[in-house]
mmCIF file of C-alpha atoms in Angstrom:
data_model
loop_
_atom_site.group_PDB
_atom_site.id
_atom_site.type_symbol
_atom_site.label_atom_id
_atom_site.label_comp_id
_atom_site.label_asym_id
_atom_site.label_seq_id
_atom_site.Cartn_x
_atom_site.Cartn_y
_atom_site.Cartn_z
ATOM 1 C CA UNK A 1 18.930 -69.889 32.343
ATOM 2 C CA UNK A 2 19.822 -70.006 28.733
ATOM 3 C CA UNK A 3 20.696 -66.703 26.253
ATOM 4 C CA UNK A 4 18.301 -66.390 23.777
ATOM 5 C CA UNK A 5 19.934 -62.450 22.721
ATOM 6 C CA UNK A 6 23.212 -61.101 23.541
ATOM 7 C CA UNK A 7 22.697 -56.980 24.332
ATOM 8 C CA UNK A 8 26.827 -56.550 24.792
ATOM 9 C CA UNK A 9 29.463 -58.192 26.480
ATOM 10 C CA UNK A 10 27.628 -57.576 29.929
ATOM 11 C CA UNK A 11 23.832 -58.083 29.258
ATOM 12 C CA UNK A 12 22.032 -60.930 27.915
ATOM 13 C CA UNK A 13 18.313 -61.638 27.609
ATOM 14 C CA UNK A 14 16.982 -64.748 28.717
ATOM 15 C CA UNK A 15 13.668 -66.459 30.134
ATOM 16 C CA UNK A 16 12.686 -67.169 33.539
ATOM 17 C CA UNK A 17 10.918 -70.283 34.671
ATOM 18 C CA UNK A 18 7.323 -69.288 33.980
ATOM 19 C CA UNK A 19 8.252 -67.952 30.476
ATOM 20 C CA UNK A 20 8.995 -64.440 31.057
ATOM 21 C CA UNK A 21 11.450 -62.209 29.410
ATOM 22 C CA UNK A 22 14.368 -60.973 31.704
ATOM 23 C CA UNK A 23 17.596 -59.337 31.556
ATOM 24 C CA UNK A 24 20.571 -60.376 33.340
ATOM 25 C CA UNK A 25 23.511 -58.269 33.490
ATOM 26 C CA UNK A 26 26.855 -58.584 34.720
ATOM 27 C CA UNK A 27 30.376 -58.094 34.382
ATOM 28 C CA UNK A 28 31.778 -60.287 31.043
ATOM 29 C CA UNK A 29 28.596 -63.026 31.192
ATOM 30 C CA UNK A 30 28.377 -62.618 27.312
ATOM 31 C CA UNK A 31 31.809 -62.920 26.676
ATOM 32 C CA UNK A 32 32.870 -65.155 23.742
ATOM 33 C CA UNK A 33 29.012 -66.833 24.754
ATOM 34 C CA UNK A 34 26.205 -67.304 21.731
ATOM 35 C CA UNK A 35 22.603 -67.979 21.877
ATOM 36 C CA UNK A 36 21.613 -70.661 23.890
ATOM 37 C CA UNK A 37 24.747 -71.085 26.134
ATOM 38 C CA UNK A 38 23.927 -71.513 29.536
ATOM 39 C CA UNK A 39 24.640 -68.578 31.772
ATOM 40 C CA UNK A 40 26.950 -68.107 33.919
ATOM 41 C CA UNK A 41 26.262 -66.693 37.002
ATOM 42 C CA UNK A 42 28.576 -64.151 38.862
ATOM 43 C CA UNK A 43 28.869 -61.606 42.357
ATOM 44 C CA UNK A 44 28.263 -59.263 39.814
ATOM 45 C CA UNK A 45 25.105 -60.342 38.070
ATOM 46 C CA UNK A 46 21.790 -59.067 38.551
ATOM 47 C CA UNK A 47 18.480 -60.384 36.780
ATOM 48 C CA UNK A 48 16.092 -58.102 35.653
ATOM 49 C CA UNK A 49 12.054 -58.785 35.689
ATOM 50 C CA UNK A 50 10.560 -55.980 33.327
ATOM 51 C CA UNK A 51 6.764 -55.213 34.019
ATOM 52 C CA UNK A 52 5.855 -54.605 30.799
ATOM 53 C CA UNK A 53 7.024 -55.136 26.876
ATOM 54 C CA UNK A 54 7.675 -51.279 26.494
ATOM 55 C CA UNK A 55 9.929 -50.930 29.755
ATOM 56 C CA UNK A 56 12.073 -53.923 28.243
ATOM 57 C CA UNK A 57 12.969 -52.277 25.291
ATOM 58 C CA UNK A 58 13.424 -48.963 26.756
ATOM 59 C CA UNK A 59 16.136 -50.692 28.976
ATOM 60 C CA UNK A 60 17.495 -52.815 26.261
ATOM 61 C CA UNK A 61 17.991 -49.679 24.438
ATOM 62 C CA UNK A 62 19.641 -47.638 27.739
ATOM 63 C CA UNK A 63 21.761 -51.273 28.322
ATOM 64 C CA UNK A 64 23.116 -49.993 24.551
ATOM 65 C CA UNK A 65 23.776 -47.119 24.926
ATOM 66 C CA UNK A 66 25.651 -46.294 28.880
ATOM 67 C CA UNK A 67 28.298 -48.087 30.156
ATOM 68 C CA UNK A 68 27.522 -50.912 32.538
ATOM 69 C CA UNK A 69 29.068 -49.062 35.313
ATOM 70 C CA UNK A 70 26.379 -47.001 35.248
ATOM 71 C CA UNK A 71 23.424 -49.546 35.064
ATOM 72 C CA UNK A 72 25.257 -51.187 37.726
ATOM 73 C CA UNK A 73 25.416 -48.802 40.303
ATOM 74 C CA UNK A 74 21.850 -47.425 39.498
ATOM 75 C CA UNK A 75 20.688 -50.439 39.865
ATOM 76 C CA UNK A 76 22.519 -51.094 43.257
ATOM 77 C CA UNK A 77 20.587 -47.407 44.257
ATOM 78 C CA UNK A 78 17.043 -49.146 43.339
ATOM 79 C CA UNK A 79 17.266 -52.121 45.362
ATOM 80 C CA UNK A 80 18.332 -49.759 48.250
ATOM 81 C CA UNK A 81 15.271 -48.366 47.546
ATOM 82 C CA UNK A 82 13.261 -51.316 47.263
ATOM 83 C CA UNK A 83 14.579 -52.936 50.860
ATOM 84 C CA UNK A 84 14.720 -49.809 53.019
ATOM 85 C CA UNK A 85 11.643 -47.589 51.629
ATOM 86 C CA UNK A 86 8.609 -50.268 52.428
ATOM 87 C CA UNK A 87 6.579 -49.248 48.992
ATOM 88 C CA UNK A 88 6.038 -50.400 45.912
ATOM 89 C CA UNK A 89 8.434 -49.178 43.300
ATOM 90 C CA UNK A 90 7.474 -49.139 39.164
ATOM 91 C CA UNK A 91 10.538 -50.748 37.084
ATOM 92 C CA UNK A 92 10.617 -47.479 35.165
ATOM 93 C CA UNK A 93 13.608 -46.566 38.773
ATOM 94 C CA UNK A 94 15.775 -48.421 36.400
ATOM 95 C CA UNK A 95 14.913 -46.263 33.297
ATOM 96 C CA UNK A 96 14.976 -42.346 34.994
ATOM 97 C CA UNK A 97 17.427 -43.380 37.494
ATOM 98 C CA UNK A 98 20.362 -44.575 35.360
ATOM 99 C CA UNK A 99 19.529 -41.892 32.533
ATOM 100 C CA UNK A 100 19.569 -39.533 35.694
ATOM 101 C CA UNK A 101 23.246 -40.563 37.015
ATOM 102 C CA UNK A 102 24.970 -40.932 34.035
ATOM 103 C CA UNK A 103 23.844 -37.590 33.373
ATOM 104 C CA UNK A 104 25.532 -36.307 36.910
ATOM 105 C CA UNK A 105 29.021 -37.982 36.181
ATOM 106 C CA UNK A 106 29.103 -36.311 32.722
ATOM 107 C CA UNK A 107 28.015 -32.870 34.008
ATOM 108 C CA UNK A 108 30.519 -33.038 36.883
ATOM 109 C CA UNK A 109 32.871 -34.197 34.058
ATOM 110 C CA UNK A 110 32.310 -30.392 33.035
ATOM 111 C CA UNK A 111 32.624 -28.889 36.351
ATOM 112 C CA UNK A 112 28.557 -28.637 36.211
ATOM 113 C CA UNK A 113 26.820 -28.965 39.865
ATOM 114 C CA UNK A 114 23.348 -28.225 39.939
ATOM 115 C CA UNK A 115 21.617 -27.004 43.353
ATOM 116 C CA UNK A 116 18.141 -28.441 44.186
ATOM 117 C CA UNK A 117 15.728 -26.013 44.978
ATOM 118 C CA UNK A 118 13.574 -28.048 46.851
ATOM 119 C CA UNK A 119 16.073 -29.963 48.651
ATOM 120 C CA UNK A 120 15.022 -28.704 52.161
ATOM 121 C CA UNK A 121 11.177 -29.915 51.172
ATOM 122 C CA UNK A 122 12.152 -33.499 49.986
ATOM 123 C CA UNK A 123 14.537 -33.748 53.117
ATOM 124 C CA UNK A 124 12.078 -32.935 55.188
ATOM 125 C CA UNK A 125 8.630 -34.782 53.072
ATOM 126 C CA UNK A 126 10.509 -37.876 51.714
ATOM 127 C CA UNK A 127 13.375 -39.090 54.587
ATOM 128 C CA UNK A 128 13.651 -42.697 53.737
ATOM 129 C CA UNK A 129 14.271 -42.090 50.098
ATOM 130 C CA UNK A 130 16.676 -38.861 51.090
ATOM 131 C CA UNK A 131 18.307 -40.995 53.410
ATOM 132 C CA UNK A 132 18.825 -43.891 50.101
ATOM 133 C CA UNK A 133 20.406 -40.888 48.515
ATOM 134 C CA UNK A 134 22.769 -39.500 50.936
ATOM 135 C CA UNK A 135 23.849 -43.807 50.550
ATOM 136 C CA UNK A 136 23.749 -43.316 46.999
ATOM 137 C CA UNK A 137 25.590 -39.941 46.481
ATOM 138 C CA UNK A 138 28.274 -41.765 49.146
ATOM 139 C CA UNK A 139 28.384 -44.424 46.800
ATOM 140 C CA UNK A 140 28.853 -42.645 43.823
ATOM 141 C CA UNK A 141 31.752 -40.387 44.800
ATOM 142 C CA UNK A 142 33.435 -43.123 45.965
ATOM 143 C CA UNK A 143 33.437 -45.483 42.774
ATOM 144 C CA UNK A 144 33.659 -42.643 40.602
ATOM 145 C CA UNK A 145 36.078 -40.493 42.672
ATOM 146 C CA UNK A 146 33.687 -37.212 42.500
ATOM 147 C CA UNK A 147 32.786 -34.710 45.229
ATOM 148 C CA UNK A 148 28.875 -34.407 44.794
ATOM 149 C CA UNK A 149 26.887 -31.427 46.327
ATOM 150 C CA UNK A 150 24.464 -32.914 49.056
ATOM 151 C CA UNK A 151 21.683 -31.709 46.699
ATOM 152 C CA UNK A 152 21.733 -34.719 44.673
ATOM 153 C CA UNK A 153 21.133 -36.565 47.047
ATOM 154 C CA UNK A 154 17.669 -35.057 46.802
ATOM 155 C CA UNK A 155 17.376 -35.256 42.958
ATOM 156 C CA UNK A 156 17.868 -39.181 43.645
ATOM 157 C CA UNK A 157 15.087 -38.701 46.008
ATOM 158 C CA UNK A 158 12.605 -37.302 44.201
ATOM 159 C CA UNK A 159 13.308 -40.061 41.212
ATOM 160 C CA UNK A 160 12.379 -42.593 43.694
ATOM 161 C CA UNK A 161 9.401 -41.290 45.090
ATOM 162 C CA UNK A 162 8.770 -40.402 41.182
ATOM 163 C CA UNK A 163 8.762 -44.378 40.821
ATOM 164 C CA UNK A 164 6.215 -44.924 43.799
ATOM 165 C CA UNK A 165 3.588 -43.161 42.513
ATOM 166 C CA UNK A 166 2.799 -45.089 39.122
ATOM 167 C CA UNK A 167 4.050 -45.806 35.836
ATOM 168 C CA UNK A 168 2.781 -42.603 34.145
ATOM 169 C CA UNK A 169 3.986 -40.449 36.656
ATOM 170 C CA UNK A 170 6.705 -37.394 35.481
ATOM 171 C CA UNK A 171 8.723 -35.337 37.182
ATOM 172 C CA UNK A 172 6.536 -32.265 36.964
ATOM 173 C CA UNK A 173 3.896 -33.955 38.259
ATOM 174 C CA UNK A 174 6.174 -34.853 41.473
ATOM 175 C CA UNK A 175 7.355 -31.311 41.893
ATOM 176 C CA UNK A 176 3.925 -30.056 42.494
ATOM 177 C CA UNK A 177 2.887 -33.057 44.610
ATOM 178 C CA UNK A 178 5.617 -31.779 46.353
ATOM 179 C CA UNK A 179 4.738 -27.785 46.669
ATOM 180 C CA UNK A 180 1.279 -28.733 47.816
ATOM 181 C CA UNK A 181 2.597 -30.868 50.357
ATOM 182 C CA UNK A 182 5.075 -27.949 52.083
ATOM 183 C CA UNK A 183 1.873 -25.414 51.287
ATOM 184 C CA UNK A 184 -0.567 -27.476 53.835
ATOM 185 C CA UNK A 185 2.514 -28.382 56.203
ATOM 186 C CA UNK A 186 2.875 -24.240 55.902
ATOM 187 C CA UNK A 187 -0.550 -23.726 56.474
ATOM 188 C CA UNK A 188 -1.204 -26.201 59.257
ATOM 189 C CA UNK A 189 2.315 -24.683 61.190
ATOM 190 C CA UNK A 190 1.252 -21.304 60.800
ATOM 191 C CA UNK A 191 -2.536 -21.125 62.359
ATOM 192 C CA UNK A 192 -1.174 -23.309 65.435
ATOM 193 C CA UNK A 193 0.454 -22.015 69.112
ATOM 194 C CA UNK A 194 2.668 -24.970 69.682
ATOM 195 C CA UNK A 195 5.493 -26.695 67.634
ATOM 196 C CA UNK A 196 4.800 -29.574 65.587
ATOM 197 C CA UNK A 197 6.708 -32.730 66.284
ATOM 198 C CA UNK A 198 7.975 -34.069 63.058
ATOM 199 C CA UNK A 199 9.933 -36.855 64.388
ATOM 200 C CA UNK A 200 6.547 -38.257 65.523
ATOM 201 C CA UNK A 201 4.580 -41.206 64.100
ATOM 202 C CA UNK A 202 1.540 -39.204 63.942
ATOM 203 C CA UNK A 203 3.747 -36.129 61.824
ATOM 204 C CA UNK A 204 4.494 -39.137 59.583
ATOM 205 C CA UNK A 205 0.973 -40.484 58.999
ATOM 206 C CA UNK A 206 -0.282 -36.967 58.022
ATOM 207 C CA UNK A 207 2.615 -36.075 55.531
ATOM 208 C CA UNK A 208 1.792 -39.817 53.793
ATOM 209 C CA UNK A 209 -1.926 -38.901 53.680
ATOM 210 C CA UNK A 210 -1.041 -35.548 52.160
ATOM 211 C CA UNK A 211 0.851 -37.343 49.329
ATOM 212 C CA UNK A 212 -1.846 -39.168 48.655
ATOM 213 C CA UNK A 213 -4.237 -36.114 48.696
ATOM 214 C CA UNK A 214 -1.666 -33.848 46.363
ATOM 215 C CA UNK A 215 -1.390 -37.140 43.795
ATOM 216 C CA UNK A 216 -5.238 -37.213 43.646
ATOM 217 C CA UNK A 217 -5.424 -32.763 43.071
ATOM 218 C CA UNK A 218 -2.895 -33.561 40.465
ATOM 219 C CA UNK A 219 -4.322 -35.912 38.851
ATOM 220 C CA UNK A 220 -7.331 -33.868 38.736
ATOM 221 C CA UNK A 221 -9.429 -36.515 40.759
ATOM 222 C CA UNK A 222 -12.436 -34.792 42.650
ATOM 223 C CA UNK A 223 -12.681 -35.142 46.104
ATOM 224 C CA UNK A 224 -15.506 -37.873 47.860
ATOM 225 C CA UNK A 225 -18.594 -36.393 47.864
ATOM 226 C CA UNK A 226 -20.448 -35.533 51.440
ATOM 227 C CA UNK A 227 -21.722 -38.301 52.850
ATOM 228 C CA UNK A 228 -22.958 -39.912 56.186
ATOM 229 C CA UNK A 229 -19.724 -38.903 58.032
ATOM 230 C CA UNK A 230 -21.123 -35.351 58.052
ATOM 231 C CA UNK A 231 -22.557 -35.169 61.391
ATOM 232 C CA UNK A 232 -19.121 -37.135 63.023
ATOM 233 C CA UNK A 233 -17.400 -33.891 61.159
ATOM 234 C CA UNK A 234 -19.126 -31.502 62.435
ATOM 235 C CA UNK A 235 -19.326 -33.132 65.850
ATOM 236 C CA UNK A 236 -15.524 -33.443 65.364
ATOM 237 C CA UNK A 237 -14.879 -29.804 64.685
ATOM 238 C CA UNK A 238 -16.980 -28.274 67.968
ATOM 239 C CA UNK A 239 -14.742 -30.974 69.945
ATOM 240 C CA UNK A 240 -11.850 -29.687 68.459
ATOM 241 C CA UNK A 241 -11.761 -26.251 67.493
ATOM 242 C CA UNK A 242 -8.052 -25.335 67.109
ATOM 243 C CA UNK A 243 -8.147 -28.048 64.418
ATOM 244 C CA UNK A 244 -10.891 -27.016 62.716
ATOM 245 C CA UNK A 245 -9.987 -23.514 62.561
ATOM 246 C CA UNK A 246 -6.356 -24.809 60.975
ATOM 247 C CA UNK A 247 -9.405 -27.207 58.580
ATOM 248 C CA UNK A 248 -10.679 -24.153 57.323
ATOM 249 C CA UNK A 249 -7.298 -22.214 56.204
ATOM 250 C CA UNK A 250 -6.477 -25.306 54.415
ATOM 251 C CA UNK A 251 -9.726 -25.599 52.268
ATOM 252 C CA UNK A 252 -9.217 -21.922 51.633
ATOM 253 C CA UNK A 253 -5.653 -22.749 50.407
ATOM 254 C CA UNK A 254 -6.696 -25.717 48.288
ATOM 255 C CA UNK A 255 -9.860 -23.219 46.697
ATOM 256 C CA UNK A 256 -7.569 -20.507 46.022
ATOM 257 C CA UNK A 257 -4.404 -21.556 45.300
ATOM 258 C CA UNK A 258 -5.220 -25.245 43.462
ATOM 259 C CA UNK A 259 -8.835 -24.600 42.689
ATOM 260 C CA UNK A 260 -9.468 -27.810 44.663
ATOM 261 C CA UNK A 261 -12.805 -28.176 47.334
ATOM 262 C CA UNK A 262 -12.517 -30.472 49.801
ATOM 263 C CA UNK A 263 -15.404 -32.302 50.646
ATOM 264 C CA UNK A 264 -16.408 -32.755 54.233
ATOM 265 C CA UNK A 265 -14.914 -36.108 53.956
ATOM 266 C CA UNK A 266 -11.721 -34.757 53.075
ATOM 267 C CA UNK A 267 -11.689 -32.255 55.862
ATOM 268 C CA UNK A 268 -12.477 -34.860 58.913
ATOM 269 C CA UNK A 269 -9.498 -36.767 57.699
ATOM 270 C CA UNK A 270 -7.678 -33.742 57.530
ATOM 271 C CA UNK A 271 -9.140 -32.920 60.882
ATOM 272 C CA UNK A 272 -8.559 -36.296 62.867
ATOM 273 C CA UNK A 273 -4.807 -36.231 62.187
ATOM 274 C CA UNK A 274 -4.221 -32.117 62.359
ATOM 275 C CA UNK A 275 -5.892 -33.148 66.674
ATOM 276 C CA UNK A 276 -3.342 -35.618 67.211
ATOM 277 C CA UNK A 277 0.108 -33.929 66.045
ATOM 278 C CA UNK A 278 -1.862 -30.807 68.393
ATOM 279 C CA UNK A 279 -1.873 -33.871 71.024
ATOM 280 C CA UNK A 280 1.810 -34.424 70.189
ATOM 281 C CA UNK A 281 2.724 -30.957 70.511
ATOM 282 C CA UNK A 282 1.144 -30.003 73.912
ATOM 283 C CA UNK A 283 2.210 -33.028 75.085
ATOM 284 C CA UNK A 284 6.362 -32.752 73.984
ATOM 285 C CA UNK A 285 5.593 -29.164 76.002
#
C-alpha cells in the first residue's frame, strides 16, 4: 500500500487492492514519509474501509482534529464490538464513538461524571454491547488512569447499538427505541402470574423482535396489514389465553401511548413468543 495523502504523523490515506479509498493509522507511519512511499506496517496500525465518500471525510476531519490516542482506543472499542456482538455495525461507530470518548476524558478532566438514566434498561435490553462497555470503560481507565462511573459503560452501549440500526440513525431515535422496549417488557411482566426468565433464549428472541418492532414505530412504518394468518391468530389466542390477554394490554399501550395499531399480524408474533417465555416461566417453577 502506497500514501497518496498524509492526514498527520499517524494517519495516511491510501488505496486498497480493488481501488478503494482507506485510511490507515498508526503510531509514527507518516513520519518523515511523502506521497507515494510505501507504508510501513506496524502492531499499531489499523486500516480503515469507509462505506461511503461522506463518512471518509468526516473521519479525515475527526483524524485532524483528536489525538490518535483517542482514535486508537475507540477504534479498539468497535472491533470489540464487531467480533463479540454478531450484527452488522455502520462505520459511522468510528465517527460518534471517538467524538463520544474524547468527550468523557475531557469532562472527567473537569471533575464532570454524568449518570445514565437509562442504564438499568440498556443493561438489561442490550447485554452484549453493555458487556463491550464494561471492557471498554476497563480499558479506558486503565490507559488513561481515570476512575469512570459504571454508567458509561452504558453510554458506550447505546452508541453501539446506535450503529446497528442504520446509517441515519441518532441518538434520540435510540432512546425511544429504547423506552418502548422497557414499556412492552413492563407491560408483558405486569399482566402475568409467574416470573419471566430473562436469562432464557426465548426472553432473548422476544427483546430482539421488540427492537425491531420499536425501530419500525419510530420510523413511523405502519404495521402489515391483516392478512391470511387471521384465523391461526385467533385460533392462537383461544389456545392461549393468558397470552392473549397480555396481547391486548400491549396494543392498548402501543394505541395510547405511541399512537401505533398493531395489526393482527403483529399481535400473533407478539403472541407466539409472549406463550413460550409463559412456557419458560411455569416450567423454571
Amino acid at each position: 500500500m502506497k500514501i497518496y495523502k498524509i492526514l498527520n504523523n499517524n494517519a495516511v490515506l491510501s488505496r486498497s487492492e480493488d481501488n478503494r479509498e482507506v485510511i490507515v493509522t498508526g503510531k509514527g507511519i507518516a513520519f518523515q514519509k511523502k506521497t507515494g512511499d510505501e507504508i510501513i506496517f506496524n502492531s499499531t496500525c489499523r486500516v480503515f474501509v469507509p462505506e461511503s465518500g461522506e463518512i471518509s471525510q468526516r473521519y479525515q476531519q475527526l483524524i485532524e482534529e483528536i489525538p490518535v490516542e483517542y482514535i486508537d482506543i475507540s477504534e479498539q472499542i468497535a472491533e470489540d464490538a464487531r467480533r463479540t456482538c454478531n450484527k452488522k455495525i455502520f462505520d459511522t461507530i468510528y465517527l460518534t464513538l471517538t467524538d463520544h470518548i474524547y468527550s468523557v476524558c475531557e469532562r472527567y478532566k473537569e471533575g464532570i461524571r454524568l449518570k445514565n438514566d437509562l442504564y438499568f434498561e440498556i443493561k438489561r435490553l442490550y447485554k452484549p454491547e453493555f458487556a463491550v462497555g464494561e471492557r471498554a470503560v476497563a480499558l479506558l481507565n486503565r490507559t488513561f488512569q481515570m476512575d469512570l462511573l459504571p454508567d458509561e459503560a452504558a453510554f458506550i452501549a447505546f452508541h453501539i447499538v446506535n450503529s446497528e440500526l442504520n446509517e441515519q440513525s441518532t441518538m434520540t431515535d435510540m432512546v425511544e427505541v429504547t423506552r418502548i422496549i422497557q414499556d412492552i417488557i413492563d407491560t408483558t411482566d405486569e399482566g402475568l402470574p409467574c416470573t419471566l426468565q430473562e436469562d432464557s433464549y426465548n426472553y432473548e428472541r422476544f427483546v430482539t423482535h421488540l427492537k425491531n418492532l420499536a425501530q419500525r414505530v419510530v420510523a413511523g412504518e405502519k404495521c402489515g396489514g391483516d392478512n391470511d394468518d387471521d384465523e391461526l391468530f385467533f385460533t392462537m389466542c383461544m389456545k392461549n389465553p393468558e397470552a392473549y390477554g397480555c396481547i391486548k394490554r400491549i396494543r392498548k399501550l402501543m394505541a395510547e401511548k405511541y399512537r401505533y395499531d398493531l395489526c393482527n399480524e403483529e399481535q400473533l408474533y407478539l403472541l407466539l413468543h409472549v406463550s413460550r417465555l409463559i412456557r419458560d416461566a411455569q416450567a423454571h417453577q
